[in-house]
Amino acid sequence: MILVTGVSGALGGSIFDGLRAGGLEVAAASSSGDGVAVRNADFDQPETLRAAFAGVDVLVFVSAGYAEDDVVLARHGAVVRAAAAAGVKHVMYTSLAASGDLLTIALAHRWTEARLAEAPFDVTILRNGLYAELSAGLALAGAASAAGNGVFTAPFGDGRLSVVARADLAAVAVRVAAETWADLAAGVPRRHAGRTYELEGVSAVGGHDLAEVLAETLGRPVEYRAVPLSEVRPMLAGLEAYRAGHTVSMFSNINAGVLEARHSDLPAFLEPRPARDVIAATVKSGLEDLQN
Ligand SMILES: NC(=O)c1ccc[n+]([C@@H]2O[C@H](COP(=O)([O-])OP(=O)(O)OC[C@H]3O[C@@H](n4cnc5c(N)ncnc54)[C@H](OP(=O)(O)O)[C@@H]3O)[C@@H](O)[C@H]2O)c1
């Protein structure tokens, strides 16, 4: 059986739906699971993982990164130990792509990859690029002022970031899980065992690109103006402390130009959705939500 964790989230939910639509023997797990339709797997309560992982052959382990690093490390460490104790044969982990190596969020991902490498089961690492939906969120944050004065301000400098549609990442995870399941059933060597895939976006966006998307959506000229990093922290005062830290790190990385990927394994799996279309659609529906 395949088990997907974190199915209440956007990525885990899409992976589970994709596997179920393919007619595979798949179960769902969530920290808010009811234990009947959805297995209860709360990484903060390691005692829930023993029952959740019982009878599982292939575990699709979706990272649970929204917390301080010590919490995320404890969560992910508990998953690795529980999967080993339950006799899971193969774990797929949704990690972070190589271009994100200097982001503060990379620490928990690389730490988790190292724990998985020491574990007794086979592993496939899906190193996910940054979501196109995430950059759409940054555009939306500047939409109100762009609508008013035609200026989109963001702390990107002249940098750009490679982005990928979350649906593409889910589709790759579905294919890798299905092929791993098929190899297991056939008793042949698992083609994805021991593999790390860099699922970077194949196109990059910067401040000018997001300003263009806003201009198209708002139906008025919009120009990009960079704000210095020194102005970012006060703007993030309302965020949880860990999230503010990670956000500053992301803007620093964009400014430094290191989030533009040079290589991606994504096209080997599918034809990537154009990031610009995903961003435009997300911005459009976000603006409609704001207006309603
Ligand atoms: N590549 C990127 O650009 C990017 C951006 C943001 C985040 N991420 C990472 O990718 C993951 C999936 O992204 P997403 O867009 O699906 O995020 P999301 O919709 O915000 O979902 C959050 C995820 O965290 C899980 N989670 C939270 N607390 C948990 C707990 N105590 N035990 C087990 N799972 C827990 C949720 O699962 P349940 O509530 O169902 O348990 C859900 O899968 C995130 O959790 C984060 O680590 C990647």
Short mmCIF file of C-alpha atoms in Angstrom, two decimals, residues 47-245:
data_model
loop_
_atom_site.label_atom_id
_atom_site.label_comp_id
_atom_site.label_asym_id
_atom_site.label_seq_id
_atom_site.Cartn_x
_atom_site.Cartn_y
_atom_site.Cartn_z
CA GLU A 47 2.96 7.91 18.91
CA THR A 48 0.35 8.39 16.14
CA LEU A 49 2.83 7.29 13.47
CA ARG A 50 3.10 3.63 14.48
CA ALA A 51 -0.53 2.90 13.61
CA ALA A 52 -0.52 5.32 10.66
CA PHE A 53 2.41 3.56 8.97
CA ALA A 54 1.23 -0.01 9.62
CA GLY A 55 1.11 -2.09 6.43
CA VAL A 56 2.64 0.68 4.32
CA ASP A 57 5.08 -0.29 1.54
CA VAL A 58 5.63 3.11 -0.08
CA LEU A 59 5.44 6.26 2.02
CA VAL A 60 5.04 9.63 0.32
CA PHE A 61 6.43 11.86 3.07
CA VAL A 62 5.33 15.46 2.48
CA SER A 63 7.50 17.90 4.43
CA ALA A 64 5.81 19.81 7.26
CA GLY A 65 7.93 22.92 7.21
CA TYR A 66 5.79 25.62 8.74
CA ALA A 67 7.45 25.96 12.16
CA GLU A 68 10.79 26.81 13.78
CA ASP A 69 13.67 24.55 12.73
CA ASP A 70 13.81 22.60 16.02
CA VAL A 71 10.14 21.67 15.59
CA VAL A 72 10.56 20.67 11.93
CA LEU A 73 13.64 18.56 12.71
CA ALA A 74 11.76 16.80 15.53
CA ARG A 75 8.80 16.15 13.19
CA HIS A 76 10.87 14.80 10.34
CA GLY A 77 13.14 12.75 12.59
CA ALA A 78 10.05 11.10 14.09
CA VAL A 79 8.77 10.19 10.62
CA VAL A 80 12.06 8.55 9.62
CA ARG A 81 12.23 6.52 12.84
CA ALA A 82 8.59 5.46 12.62
CA ALA A 83 8.90 4.44 8.96
CA ALA A 84 11.93 2.29 9.82
CA ALA A 85 10.13 0.71 12.80
CA ALA A 86 7.05 -0.04 10.69
CA GLY A 87 9.09 -1.80 7.99
CA VAL A 88 8.22 0.67 5.21
CA LYS A 89 10.11 -0.43 2.10
CA HIS A 90 10.43 2.85 0.22
CA VAL A 91 10.12 6.51 1.25
CA MET A 92 9.67 9.42 -1.15
CA TYR A 93 10.42 12.77 0.46
CA THR A 94 9.38 16.18 -0.91
CA SER A 95 12.50 18.28 -0.38
CA LEU A 96 13.91 21.57 -1.68
CA ALA A 97 15.70 22.08 -5.00
CA ALA A 98 19.43 22.78 -5.18
CA SER A 99 19.03 26.45 -6.11
CA GLY A 100 17.56 26.89 -2.62
CA ASP A 101 20.70 25.61 -0.86
CA LEU A 102 21.40 29.02 0.71
CA LEU A 103 17.83 29.59 1.92
CA THR A 104 17.30 29.20 5.67
CA ILE A 105 14.58 26.61 4.93
CA ALA A 106 17.25 24.40 3.31
CA LEU A 107 18.63 23.38 6.71
CA ALA A 108 15.66 21.20 7.67
CA HIS A 109 15.43 19.67 4.19
CA ARG A 110 19.12 18.74 3.96
CA TRP A 111 19.05 17.43 7.55
CA THR A 112 16.04 15.26 6.67
CA GLU A 113 17.73 13.96 3.51
CA ALA A 114 20.74 12.95 5.65
CA ARG A 115 18.52 11.07 8.14
CA LEU A 116 16.76 9.31 5.27
CA ALA A 117 20.10 8.30 3.74
CA GLU A 118 20.99 6.49 7.00
CA ALA A 119 17.66 4.66 7.21
CA PRO A 120 17.13 0.97 6.36
CA PHE A 121 14.59 1.55 3.55
CA ASP A 122 15.04 2.77 -0.04
CA VAL A 123 14.64 6.47 -0.64
CA THR A 124 13.71 8.82 -3.49
CA ILE A 125 14.23 12.53 -2.95
CA LEU A 126 11.97 14.88 -4.90
CA ARG A 127 13.77 18.20 -4.62
CA ASN A 128 10.91 20.59 -5.35
CA GLY A 129 11.52 24.01 -6.83
CA LEU A 130 9.82 27.10 -5.43
CA TYR A 131 6.12 27.24 -6.21
CA ALA A 132 4.92 29.63 -8.92
CA GLU A 133 1.94 30.18 -6.60
CA LEU A 134 4.38 31.61 -4.04
CA SER A 135 5.58 34.33 -6.45
CA ALA A 136 1.95 35.02 -7.35
CA GLY A 137 1.37 35.68 -3.65
CA LEU A 138 4.16 38.26 -3.72
CA ALA A 139 2.54 39.93 -6.73
CA LEU A 140 -0.84 39.93 -4.97
CA ALA A 141 0.71 41.57 -1.90
CA GLY A 142 1.65 44.52 -4.12
CA ALA A 143 -1.57 44.57 -6.16
CA ALA A 144 -3.43 47.21 -4.15
CA SER A 145 -0.72 49.83 -4.50
CA ALA A 146 -0.12 48.86 -8.15
CA ALA A 147 -3.83 49.42 -8.81
CA GLY A 148 -3.63 52.83 -7.19
CA ASN A 149 -0.37 54.34 -8.40
CA GLY A 150 0.87 51.97 -11.11
CA VAL A 151 3.93 50.96 -9.11
CA PHE A 152 4.71 47.41 -7.91
CA THR A 153 7.29 47.48 -5.16
CA ALA A 154 9.14 44.37 -4.01
CA PRO A 155 12.55 43.59 -2.51
CA PHE A 156 13.87 41.56 -5.47
CA GLY A 157 16.58 43.94 -6.68
CA ASP A 158 17.33 42.78 -10.22
CA GLY A 159 17.10 39.15 -9.20
CA ARG A 160 14.78 36.46 -10.47
CA LEU A 161 13.68 33.10 -9.09
CA SER A 162 12.95 29.88 -10.94
CA VAL A 163 9.43 28.73 -10.18
CA VAL A 164 7.31 25.66 -10.90
CA ALA A 165 3.58 24.98 -10.79
CA ARG A 166 2.68 22.99 -7.67
CA ALA A 167 0.49 20.80 -9.88
CA ASP A 168 3.59 19.77 -11.87
CA LEU A 169 5.36 18.75 -8.65
CA ALA A 170 2.32 16.73 -7.60
CA ALA A 171 2.20 15.04 -11.02
CA VAL A 172 5.85 13.99 -10.77
CA ALA A 173 5.28 12.61 -7.27
CA VAL A 174 2.28 10.62 -8.53
CA ARG A 175 4.30 9.13 -11.39
CA VAL A 176 7.30 8.25 -9.20
CA ALA A 177 5.04 6.65 -6.56
CA ALA A 178 3.08 4.70 -9.19
CA GLU A 179 6.25 3.41 -10.87
CA THR A 180 7.77 2.49 -7.51
CA TRP A 181 4.60 0.59 -6.64
CA ALA A 182 4.65 -1.19 -10.01
CA ASP A 183 8.31 -2.20 -9.57
CA LEU A 184 7.57 -3.50 -6.07
CA ALA A 185 4.63 -5.53 -7.32
CA ALA A 186 6.69 -6.98 -10.18
CA GLY A 187 9.58 -7.81 -7.84
CA VAL A 188 12.06 -5.95 -10.05
CA PRO A 189 14.68 -3.39 -8.93
CA ARG A 190 12.95 -0.10 -8.16
CA ARG A 191 13.98 2.39 -10.85
CA HIS A 192 13.67 5.43 -8.53
CA ALA A 193 15.47 3.93 -5.51
CA GLY A 194 18.45 6.00 -4.41
CA ARG A 195 17.60 8.78 -6.87
CA THR A 196 17.43 12.53 -6.17
CA TYR A 197 15.48 14.57 -8.71
CA GLU A 198 15.97 18.33 -9.06
CA LEU A 199 12.47 19.56 -9.92
CA GLU A 200 13.45 23.17 -10.49
CA GLY A 201 11.24 25.54 -12.45
CA VAL A 202 12.41 25.95 -16.03
CA SER A 203 11.58 29.65 -16.17
CA ALA A 204 12.45 32.47 -13.81
CA VAL A 205 10.49 35.54 -12.79
CA GLY A 206 11.60 38.84 -11.27
CA GLY A 207 10.03 42.14 -10.29
CA HIS A 208 9.51 43.33 -13.86
CA ASP A 209 7.75 40.06 -14.80
CA LEU A 210 5.37 40.32 -11.84
CA ALA A 211 4.68 43.97 -12.69
CA GLU A 212 3.76 42.87 -16.22
CA VAL A 213 1.36 40.24 -14.87
CA LEU A 214 -0.24 42.86 -12.61
CA ALA A 215 -0.53 45.28 -15.53
CA GLU A 216 -2.32 42.65 -17.64
CA THR A 217 -4.64 41.69 -14.77
CA LEU A 218 -5.41 45.23 -13.64
CA GLY A 219 -5.66 46.61 -17.17
CA ARG A 220 -3.32 49.52 -16.48
CA PRO A 221 0.42 50.18 -16.82
CA VAL A 222 2.43 48.97 -13.83
CA GLU A 223 6.14 49.46 -13.32
CA TYR A 224 8.43 47.60 -10.91
CA ARG A 225 10.40 49.48 -8.29
CA ALA A 226 12.89 47.63 -6.08
CA VAL A 227 12.78 48.29 -2.35
CA PRO A 228 16.01 47.76 -0.37
CA LEU A 229 16.35 44.83 2.00
CA SER A 230 16.71 47.29 4.89
CA GLU A 231 13.00 48.07 4.51
CA VAL A 232 11.82 44.45 4.54
CA ARG A 233 11.94 43.47 8.23
CA PRO A 234 9.58 46.24 9.44
CA MET A 235 7.15 45.21 6.68
CA LEU A 236 7.07 41.64 8.08
CA ALA A 237 6.31 42.65 11.67
CA GLY A 238 2.92 40.87 11.65
CA LEU A 239 4.34 37.47 10.65
CA GLU A 240 5.34 34.66 13.01
CA ALA A 241 9.05 35.07 13.83
CA TYR A 242 10.20 31.92 11.98
CA ARG A 243 8.26 32.91 8.87
CA ALA A 244 9.70 36.43 8.87
CA GLY A 245 13.22 34.97 9.05
#
